[in-house]
Each structure stands twice: as structure tokens, then as C-alpha cells.
Short mmCIF file of C-alpha atoms in Angstrom, two decimals:
data_model
loop_
_atom_site.label_atom_id
_atom_site.label_comp_id
_atom_site.label_asym_id
_atom_site.label_seq_id
_atom_site.Cartn_x
_atom_site.Cartn_y
_atom_site.Cartn_z
CA MET X 105 61.61 110.84 135.50
CA ASN X 106 59.55 110.71 138.64
CA GLN X 107 61.14 108.12 140.89
CA GLY X 108 58.14 108.14 143.23
CA VAL X 109 55.69 106.57 140.78
CA GLN X 110 53.88 103.67 142.41
CA ARG X 111 53.19 100.34 140.75
CA ILE X 112 49.67 99.96 139.39
CA SER X 113 48.46 96.92 141.27
CA TYR X 114 45.61 95.94 138.96
CA LEU X 115 48.04 95.72 136.03
CA ASP X 116 50.23 93.39 138.10
CA SER X 117 47.10 91.33 138.77
CA MET X 118 46.39 91.10 135.04
CA ARG X 119 49.91 89.81 134.50
CA GLY X 120 49.30 87.22 137.21
CA VAL X 121 46.04 86.03 135.64
CA ALA X 122 47.78 85.77 132.26
CA ALA X 123 50.68 83.79 133.77
CA PHE X 124 48.23 81.41 135.45
CA SER X 125 46.43 80.93 132.12
CA VAL X 126 49.78 79.96 130.59
CA LEU X 127 50.18 77.32 133.31
CA ILE X 128 46.74 75.85 132.59
CA TYR X 129 47.24 76.04 128.81
CA HIS X 130 50.54 74.21 128.92
CA PHE X 131 49.06 71.56 131.21
CA MET X 132 46.28 71.00 128.66
CA PHE X 133 48.92 70.93 125.93
CA SER X 134 50.95 68.34 127.89
CA LEU X 135 48.00 65.92 127.77
CA ASP X 136 48.71 65.46 124.06
CA ASN X 137 51.57 63.25 125.24
CA PHE X 138 48.94 60.78 126.50
CA ASN X 139 46.55 61.17 123.52
CA TYR X 140 44.01 62.58 125.97
CA TRP X 141 42.27 64.91 123.52
CA GLN X 142 42.17 62.47 120.57
CA GLY X 143 41.75 65.33 118.11
CA LYS X 144 38.63 66.75 119.81
CA THR X 145 37.95 70.41 119.14
CA VAL X 146 37.14 70.99 122.81
CA GLN X 147 40.90 71.38 123.34
CA HIS X 148 40.94 74.41 121.04
CA TRP X 149 37.81 75.96 122.57
CA LEU X 150 39.31 75.58 126.04
CA SER X 151 42.46 77.20 124.67
CA CYS X 152 40.36 80.26 123.83
CA VAL X 153 39.62 80.58 127.56
CA PHE X 154 43.07 79.67 128.87
CA ASN X 155 44.97 81.17 125.97
CA GLY X 156 48.55 80.63 127.04
CA SER X 157 49.87 80.64 123.49
CA ASP X 158 48.88 84.28 123.03
CA ALA X 159 49.37 85.47 126.59
CA VAL X 160 52.84 86.46 125.38
CA SER X 161 51.20 89.15 123.24
CA PHE X 162 49.54 90.48 126.36
CA PHE X 163 52.81 90.35 128.32
CA PHE X 164 54.64 92.37 125.68
CA VAL X 165 51.98 95.09 125.37
CA LEU X 166 51.76 95.26 129.15
CA SER X 167 55.54 95.56 129.44
CA GLY X 168 55.55 98.48 127.02
CA LEU X 169 52.87 100.15 129.14
CA VAL X 170 54.44 99.53 132.54
CA LEU X 171 57.99 100.44 131.50
CA SER X 172 56.92 103.69 129.83
CA TYR X 173 54.21 104.78 132.28
CA ARG X 174 56.68 106.26 134.77
CA TYR X 175 58.04 108.70 132.20
CA PHE X 176 54.67 110.32 131.53
CA ASN X 177 52.80 110.10 134.83
CA PRO X 178 52.44 112.56 136.37
CA PRO X 179 52.81 114.82 133.30
CA GLN X 180 55.95 116.95 133.31
CA GLU X 181 57.47 119.66 131.12
CA SER X 182 60.39 117.36 130.34
CA ILE X 183 61.31 113.73 130.81
CA GLN X 184 64.65 112.35 131.94
CA ILE X 185 66.08 109.13 130.55
CA HIS X 186 68.57 107.32 132.81
CA TYR X 187 69.40 104.67 130.23
CA LYS X 188 72.20 102.83 132.07
CA LYS X 189 70.05 102.62 135.19
CA PHE X 190 67.16 101.32 133.12
CA ILE X 191 69.34 98.60 131.57
CA VAL X 192 70.79 97.52 134.93
CA GLN X 193 67.34 97.15 136.47
CA ARG X 194 66.07 95.14 133.49
CA LEU X 195 69.04 92.77 133.67
CA PHE X 196 68.54 92.16 137.39
CA ARG X 197 64.79 91.80 136.88
CA ILE X 198 65.00 89.09 134.24
CA PHE X 199 68.29 87.20 134.51
CA PRO X 200 68.76 85.86 138.09
CA ALA X 201 65.59 83.76 138.39
CA TYR X 202 65.88 82.68 134.75
CA ILE X 203 69.48 81.51 135.21
CA VAL X 204 68.55 79.51 138.31
CA MET X 205 65.63 77.92 136.44
CA LEU X 206 67.76 77.08 133.41
CA ILE X 207 70.59 75.57 135.47
CA GLY X 208 68.04 73.62 137.51
CA SER X 209 66.46 72.28 134.31
CA PHE X 210 69.88 71.30 132.96
CA LEU X 211 70.92 69.49 136.14
CA TYR X 212 67.59 67.67 136.43
CA ALA X 213 67.50 66.66 132.76
CA HIS X 214 71.00 65.14 133.03
CA ARG X 215 70.81 63.99 136.66
CA GLU X 216 71.82 60.41 135.81
CA GLU X 217 74.96 61.38 133.89
CA LEU X 218 76.29 64.31 135.86
CA SER X 219 80.02 64.75 136.23
CA LEU X 220 82.39 67.67 135.90
CA ALA X 221 83.58 66.30 132.56
CA PHE X 222 80.01 65.98 131.29
CA ILE X 223 79.08 69.50 132.43
CA TYR X 224 82.19 70.97 130.80
CA GLU X 225 81.50 69.13 127.55
CA ALA X 226 77.79 69.99 127.50
CA VAL X 227 78.31 73.65 128.32
CA PHE X 228 81.45 74.54 126.39
CA LEU X 229 82.01 71.96 123.65
CA HIS X 230 78.59 71.48 122.03
CA ASP X 231 78.38 74.60 119.86
CA TYR X 232 77.97 76.70 123.00
CA GLN X 233 74.23 76.02 122.92
CA PHE X 234 73.89 76.22 126.69
CA VAL X 235 75.76 79.53 126.73
CA GLN X 236 73.57 80.86 123.92
CA GLU X 237 70.48 79.87 125.85
CA ILE X 238 71.57 81.31 129.17
CA ILE X 239 72.53 84.75 127.83
CA LEU X 240 69.12 85.12 126.09
CA PHE X 241 70.37 87.47 123.37
CA ARG X 242 70.57 84.70 120.76
CA ASN X 243 66.88 83.75 121.10
CA TYR X 244 67.89 80.11 121.49
CA ALA X 245 65.61 77.84 123.53
CA SER X 246 66.25 74.13 123.99
CA LEU X 247 66.23 73.19 127.68
CA TYR X 248 63.63 75.81 128.53
CA THR X 249 61.27 76.29 125.59
CA PRO X 250 59.47 79.46 126.81
CA GLY X 251 62.89 81.12 127.02
CA TRP X 252 62.35 82.60 123.55
CA THR X 253 59.74 84.94 125.03
CA LEU X 254 62.23 86.17 127.62
CA SER X 255 64.70 86.89 124.82
CA VAL X 256 62.07 89.07 123.17
CA GLU X 257 61.12 90.69 126.47
CA LEU X 258 64.72 91.54 127.32
CA VAL X 259 65.85 92.91 123.97
CA MET X 260 62.64 94.73 123.05
CA SER X 261 62.45 96.34 126.49
CA PHE X 262 65.84 97.94 125.82
CA LEU X 263 64.09 99.95 123.10
CA VAL X 264 61.38 101.33 125.40
CA PRO X 265 63.31 104.51 126.38
CA VAL X 266 63.94 105.16 122.68
CA LEU X 267 60.24 104.70 121.90
CA VAL X 268 59.43 107.02 124.81
CA ILE X 269 61.58 109.75 123.26
CA ILE X 270 59.93 109.33 119.85
CA ILE X 271 56.36 109.47 121.15
CA TYR X 272 57.21 112.41 123.42
CA LYS X 273 58.80 114.44 120.63
CA ALA X 274 56.62 113.33 117.72
CA PRO X 275 53.41 111.58 118.87
CA ARG X 276 51.77 111.68 115.44
CA THR X 277 54.83 110.17 113.78
CA PHE X 278 54.87 107.47 116.45
CA ALA X 279 51.24 106.62 115.66
CA TYR X 280 52.18 106.16 111.99
CA LEU X 281 55.12 103.97 112.94
CA ILE X 282 52.89 101.46 114.75
CA PRO X 283 51.27 100.01 111.58
CA ILE X 284 54.53 100.48 109.67
CA SER X 285 56.19 98.17 112.22
CA ILE X 286 53.99 95.35 110.88
CA LEU X 287 55.48 95.83 107.41
CA LEU X 288 58.96 95.70 108.94
CA SER X 289 58.32 92.33 110.61
CA ALA X 290 60.41 90.54 108.00
CA PHE X 291 63.45 92.59 109.01
CA ILE X 292 62.98 93.19 112.74
CA SER X 293 61.04 91.45 115.48
CA ALA X 294 57.28 91.38 114.96
CA PHE X 295 56.94 92.11 118.66
CA ILE X 296 58.12 95.70 118.43
CA PHE X 297 54.49 96.28 117.40
CA HIS X 298 53.37 95.14 120.86
CA PHE X 299 55.85 97.29 122.74
CA MET X 300 54.89 100.32 120.67
CA LEU X 301 51.23 99.76 121.53
CA GLY X 302 52.21 99.53 125.19
CA VAL X 303 54.22 102.77 125.06
CA TRP X 304 51.23 104.49 123.43
CA LEU X 305 49.12 103.31 126.37
CA GLY X 306 51.69 104.66 128.82
CA LYS X 307 51.70 108.06 127.12
CA ASN X 308 47.90 108.27 126.92
CA TYR X 309 47.07 106.56 130.21
CA LYS X 310 45.24 109.54 131.73
CA ARG X 311 43.26 110.21 128.55
CA ILE X 312 42.09 106.59 128.44
CA GLN X 313 41.31 106.59 132.15
CA GLU X 314 39.15 109.72 131.87
CA TYR X 315 37.45 108.80 128.58
CA ALA X 316 33.65 108.67 129.02
CA PHE X 317 33.07 105.44 127.13
CA ASN X 318 29.47 105.10 128.34
CA GLN X 319 28.67 108.47 126.76
CA SER X 320 30.43 107.81 123.47
CA SER X 321 28.91 106.67 120.18
CA TRP X 322 30.83 103.40 120.58
CA TYR X 323 28.93 102.42 123.73
CA ARG X 324 25.86 101.09 121.90
CA PHE X 325 28.14 98.62 120.10
CA ARG X 326 30.02 97.57 123.23
CA TYR X 327 28.94 93.91 123.21
CA LEU X 328 29.88 93.53 119.56
CA ILE X 329 33.24 95.14 120.35
CA TYR X 330 33.80 92.75 123.27
CA ILE X 331 33.00 89.74 121.07
CA LEU X 332 35.36 90.95 118.34
CA VAL X 333 38.17 91.56 120.83
CA LEU X 334 37.78 88.05 122.28
CA ALA X 335 37.69 86.63 118.74
CA PHE X 336 40.89 88.50 117.86
CA LEU X 337 42.58 87.23 121.02
CA SER X 338 41.50 83.65 120.22
CA ILE X 339 42.06 83.81 116.47
CA ARG X 340 44.88 81.24 116.49
CA HIS X 341 42.63 78.61 118.10
CA ILE X 342 39.57 79.55 116.05
CA ASP X 343 41.69 78.95 112.95
CA ARG X 344 42.37 75.40 114.15
CA VAL X 345 38.63 74.69 114.27
CA TYR X 346 37.51 76.81 111.33
CA PRO X 347 40.57 77.40 109.08
CA LEU X 348 40.73 81.00 107.92
CA GLU X 349 42.71 80.02 104.83
CA ASN X 350 42.98 82.97 102.40
CA ILE X 351 41.46 85.43 104.88
CA TYR X 352 44.70 85.04 106.82
CA TYR X 353 47.04 83.79 104.10
CA TYR X 354 47.07 86.91 101.91
CA PRO X 355 47.67 89.50 104.68
CA ASN X 356 50.30 87.20 106.19
CA HIS X 357 52.05 86.37 102.93
CA TYR X 358 52.10 89.84 101.40
CA LEU X 359 52.05 92.22 104.38
CA GLY X 360 53.64 90.14 107.13
CA LEU X 361 50.53 90.32 109.32
CA ASP X 362 50.83 87.53 111.88
CA PHE X 363 48.42 86.05 114.40
CA PHE X 364 50.61 87.68 117.05
CA HIS X 365 49.81 91.09 115.56
CA VAL X 366 46.09 90.36 115.84
CA THR X 367 46.37 89.11 119.42
CA GLY X 368 48.60 92.08 120.23
CA LEU X 369 45.86 94.44 119.07
CA ALA X 370 43.33 92.51 121.17
CA SER X 371 45.62 92.77 124.19
CA PHE X 372 45.91 96.52 123.61
CA LEU X 373 42.12 96.88 123.60
CA ILE X 374 41.75 94.74 126.73
CA LEU X 375 44.22 97.00 128.53
CA CYS X 376 42.31 100.07 127.32
CA LYS X 377 39.19 98.57 128.90
CA ALA X 378 41.02 97.82 132.16
CA ILE X 379 42.45 101.34 132.39
CA ASN X 380 39.02 102.86 131.76
CA ASP X 381 36.87 100.55 133.90
CA SER X 382 37.00 101.04 137.68
CA THR X 383 34.90 97.89 138.24
CA TRP X 384 37.57 95.78 136.55
CA GLN X 385 40.19 97.48 138.69
CA ARG X 386 38.33 96.74 141.94
CA ILE X 387 37.97 93.07 140.99
CA LEU X 388 41.61 92.79 139.93
CA ASN X 389 42.68 94.29 143.25
CA PHE X 390 41.28 91.30 145.15
CA SER X 391 43.99 89.67 147.24
CA LEU X 392 44.11 86.47 145.17
CA PHE X 393 44.77 88.32 141.93
CA ARG X 394 47.33 90.60 143.55
CA PHE X 395 49.10 87.53 144.94
CA LEU X 396 49.23 85.97 141.46
CA GLY X 397 50.56 89.28 140.15
CA THR X 398 53.33 89.34 142.73
CA ILE X 399 54.64 85.90 141.75
CA SER X 400 53.65 86.06 138.06
CA TYR X 401 57.20 85.99 136.68
CA SER X 402 58.09 82.99 138.84
CA ILE X 403 54.90 81.21 137.76
CA TYR X 404 55.93 81.73 134.16
CA LEU X 405 59.46 80.50 134.86
CA THR X 406 58.70 77.41 136.93
CA HIS X 407 55.54 75.98 135.37
CA TRP X 408 57.31 74.50 132.32
CA PHE X 409 59.78 72.61 134.51
CA VAL X 410 57.00 71.26 136.74
CA ILE X 411 54.81 70.12 133.84
CA PHE X 412 57.33 68.76 131.34
CA TYR X 413 60.21 67.68 133.58
CA LEU X 414 58.35 66.42 136.65
CA TYR X 415 54.82 65.47 135.59
CA VAL X 416 54.84 64.24 131.98
CA PRO X 417 57.52 61.51 132.46
CA GLN X 418 55.71 59.95 135.45
CA PRO X 419 51.96 60.74 135.60
CA LYS X 420 50.98 57.42 137.20
CA ASP X 421 53.59 57.71 139.93
CA ILE X 422 52.41 61.21 140.79
CA ALA X 423 48.77 60.13 140.83
CA GLY X 424 49.69 57.29 143.17
CA LEU X 425 51.65 59.66 145.39
CA LEU X 426 48.54 61.83 145.76
CA GLY X 427 46.29 58.82 146.34
CA LEU X 428 44.46 59.43 143.07
CA SER X 429 45.59 56.45 141.00
CA ASP X 430 42.21 56.26 139.25
CA HIS X 431 42.29 59.95 138.34
CA ILE X 432 45.66 60.42 136.68
CA TYR X 433 44.96 63.68 134.86
CA GLN X 434 43.08 65.33 137.72
CA ALA X 435 46.00 64.40 139.97
CA GLY X 436 48.37 65.87 137.41
CA PHE X 437 46.49 69.16 137.39
CA ILE X 438 46.54 69.39 141.19
CA PHE X 439 50.24 68.50 141.25
CA CYS X 440 51.27 70.97 138.53
CA VAL X 441 49.31 73.88 139.96
CA GLY X 442 50.34 73.18 143.55
CA ILE X 443 54.05 72.61 142.94
CA THR X 444 54.24 75.57 140.55
CA LEU X 445 52.73 77.91 143.13
CA VAL X 446 55.04 76.64 145.88
CA LEU X 447 58.13 76.96 143.67
CA SER X 448 56.98 80.40 142.54
CA ILE X 449 56.71 81.66 146.09
CA VAL X 450 60.19 80.32 146.86
CA PHE X 451 61.62 81.85 143.68
CA TYR X 452 60.02 85.20 144.37
CA TYR X 453 61.23 85.60 147.94
CA ALA X 454 64.60 83.84 147.56
CA ILE X 455 65.66 85.12 144.13
CA GLU X 456 63.42 87.70 142.47
CA GLN X 457 62.93 90.09 145.37
CA PRO X 458 66.56 90.16 146.61
CA PHE X 459 68.03 90.62 143.13
CA ASN X 460 65.49 93.31 142.26
CA ARG X 461 66.69 95.20 145.31
CA ILE X 462 70.33 94.69 144.33
CA GLY X 463 69.59 95.95 140.82
CA LYS X 464 67.87 99.06 142.14
CA SER X 465 70.71 99.66 144.59
CA ILE X 466 73.34 99.44 141.84
CA ALA X 467 71.24 101.68 139.58
CA ARG X 468 71.02 104.34 142.28
CA ARG X 469 74.80 104.39 142.61
CA LEU X 470 75.44 104.87 138.91
CA ASN X 471 76.82 108.32 138.29
CA GLU X 472 74.90 108.95 135.10
CA GLN X 473 73.96 112.24 133.52
CA ALA X 474 70.30 111.94 132.64
CA GLU X 475 69.21 112.65 129.08
CA SER X 476 66.64 115.41 129.48
CA ILE X 477 63.99 115.49 126.74
CA THR X 478 61.88 118.62 126.38
#
């Protein structure tokens, strides 16, 4: 494995834009607590633009791409898998900031009843729910609802080196396994489909980058393709306005095809476009997008706490604090975005960055014999 591979900044930017869309989506979702939308379909159409519910599909495909890219680029006669080092770096990448956020959520939620006895009882005597949530492996989310996505991210990412070996040794077999993974959704996580798509992108990155799309037979249909991709990405929200009924029911009921599979495919195609389109890459390399990419994980971690722990219980107080008592929801938006960004910057520099360095330092010291795959 080439240790000198640089991060691809425009992909980080795409993660940042997706994380910010999750923030906006969950803020819109929080307004249901105040009956703001009153059943209006505009909520669902806005959700097609700020599609936080399906940004997780994008995150998982992107993770498969980013985690596998380094094994294939630049091309080599063999690849080396340092599995223990990979695991250590993933643990230090995901856990520290998540643990701080979860503990902070717990302490804030129970701030009026805190005592050592209460903490002991809540953590160790109530079916170990807090322990299950903090270790992520049980896919249990109570205090921090988006934690289920981190469970998927952590466990599925452990399979990436295995998927890398399969696609390296048997690329055609790997391609067959991608649709087969949909049929296996009842037995394993549906999201292995997303990570497999991402690994395929990592393996074929150069081919996609060099593909002359504007000279292909597909180019004349490009606008139709773009519309279909956006429709696939928004299919969950379109279904809420125009129910798909049997169009979705039969594939879902008999084949296990889920909306997440459809949005995963859309995310895959969007990433293909980004890899192939230098104009997209130049735009995504603007400083604002790169900044969002840098703090994207912290945005994802902190926004739920800001919206549902700080804002939703006291919207009028926050509006008054900002001098916008007559504009409660606008004040809420400003508050949630502003506080989330501030917390994200603090989290990144105080927690994420230092622990990433520690994880890399520990990984370098591991005396591991690499698994060489030829």
C-alpha cells in the first residue's frame, strides 16, 4: 500500500456539503415539533434538495471509495493489507469525538438529576443500554439517534480490506456480488451494497476519471440521466408526495430492494460524475467547501445535539436571546447553524485532529507483517 497517497480534497468537500445538508434537513424535521409544516408537501420537496435522510447512502459509498482508493492508486503489481493498522486508525477516527458527544448528550439530558449514584445506575444497571450505545457494535441508538449510522460505518468499514482483496483478485466476481448483496439484505446489512459500490469506484478511479463522457453515446441523454439520478436520490421523499405503492412494494417485499439501495446507486452515479468532471472538482475545491469537508464529521456529530437538545426545548428563549422574538424559526435556523459550526470547529481541533494523529502514530508502531496480494 502506498503510504504517500494524498487525500482527494474535492471528495472531502462533497462529504462536507452532504453533512451540511443533514444539518438543514434535521432542522426542517425539528419544526414538526411546532406543527410548522401542517402537512404541506413543500416539506418533502425541500427534503429533495436538503436530503439528509439519504445523505447516509452517500456517506457509505464515499467511505468505500476513500478507504479503498489508497490500495489501487497509483496502480501496483501487488497490494499490501496492513489490517491491524487499518483497524486502529478506524477506531481512532470514529470513537473519540463520538464518545465525547455521547457523554455530553447524556450529561446535558440528565443535568437536573446528576449524581454519582444516578450515573452508576443509568450506565450499569439499566440493561447496559448506555454501554451498548457507546461501543457502537450493537447498533443501539437512544441518546444520540444518528449513532446507528456510525455503527454501520464502523463495522462495514472493517470489511473494506476484504472487499479490496476480492475485487483485486476477481473483479468480475466482485461485480456479480454487488447485485447479489441486495438479495442478502435480509441476512446481512443492506449497506454492504454501498461499500461495495465505493470499493468499485476506488478500483476503477482512473478509468472513470479518463472516460470521455462527452464523446460517448450516453452524452446525448445526459440531461435525462441527471434527472433520473436526482429522482433516485430523492425517491423516499417523492414517495411521500406521490406514493409508489406496488412499484416499490413488490421489489421490496420479494427481493429486499430498499430505498437505501436506490439512493446508494444514485450516490454512486453522482460520485462517478464528480470523478469525471473537472469543473465540479474546481468548484468543490473552493475554500468554503473544503472547510466544510474538514469539519464534516464534527458537523454530523454535533448538529443533533444543537437542534434537539438545545433548540427544540426552548425556541422562544433562543429567539429572544438573538433579538428575533418575532422570527422564532429564522432565529432557530441561525442559532442551529452557527452553534453547530462553532462546536464543529472546536471538536475538530480539540478532539478529531489530535486523536487521528495518535491513531496514526500507534498504527506506525505496530509490528505487523503485511498481507501481500498479487
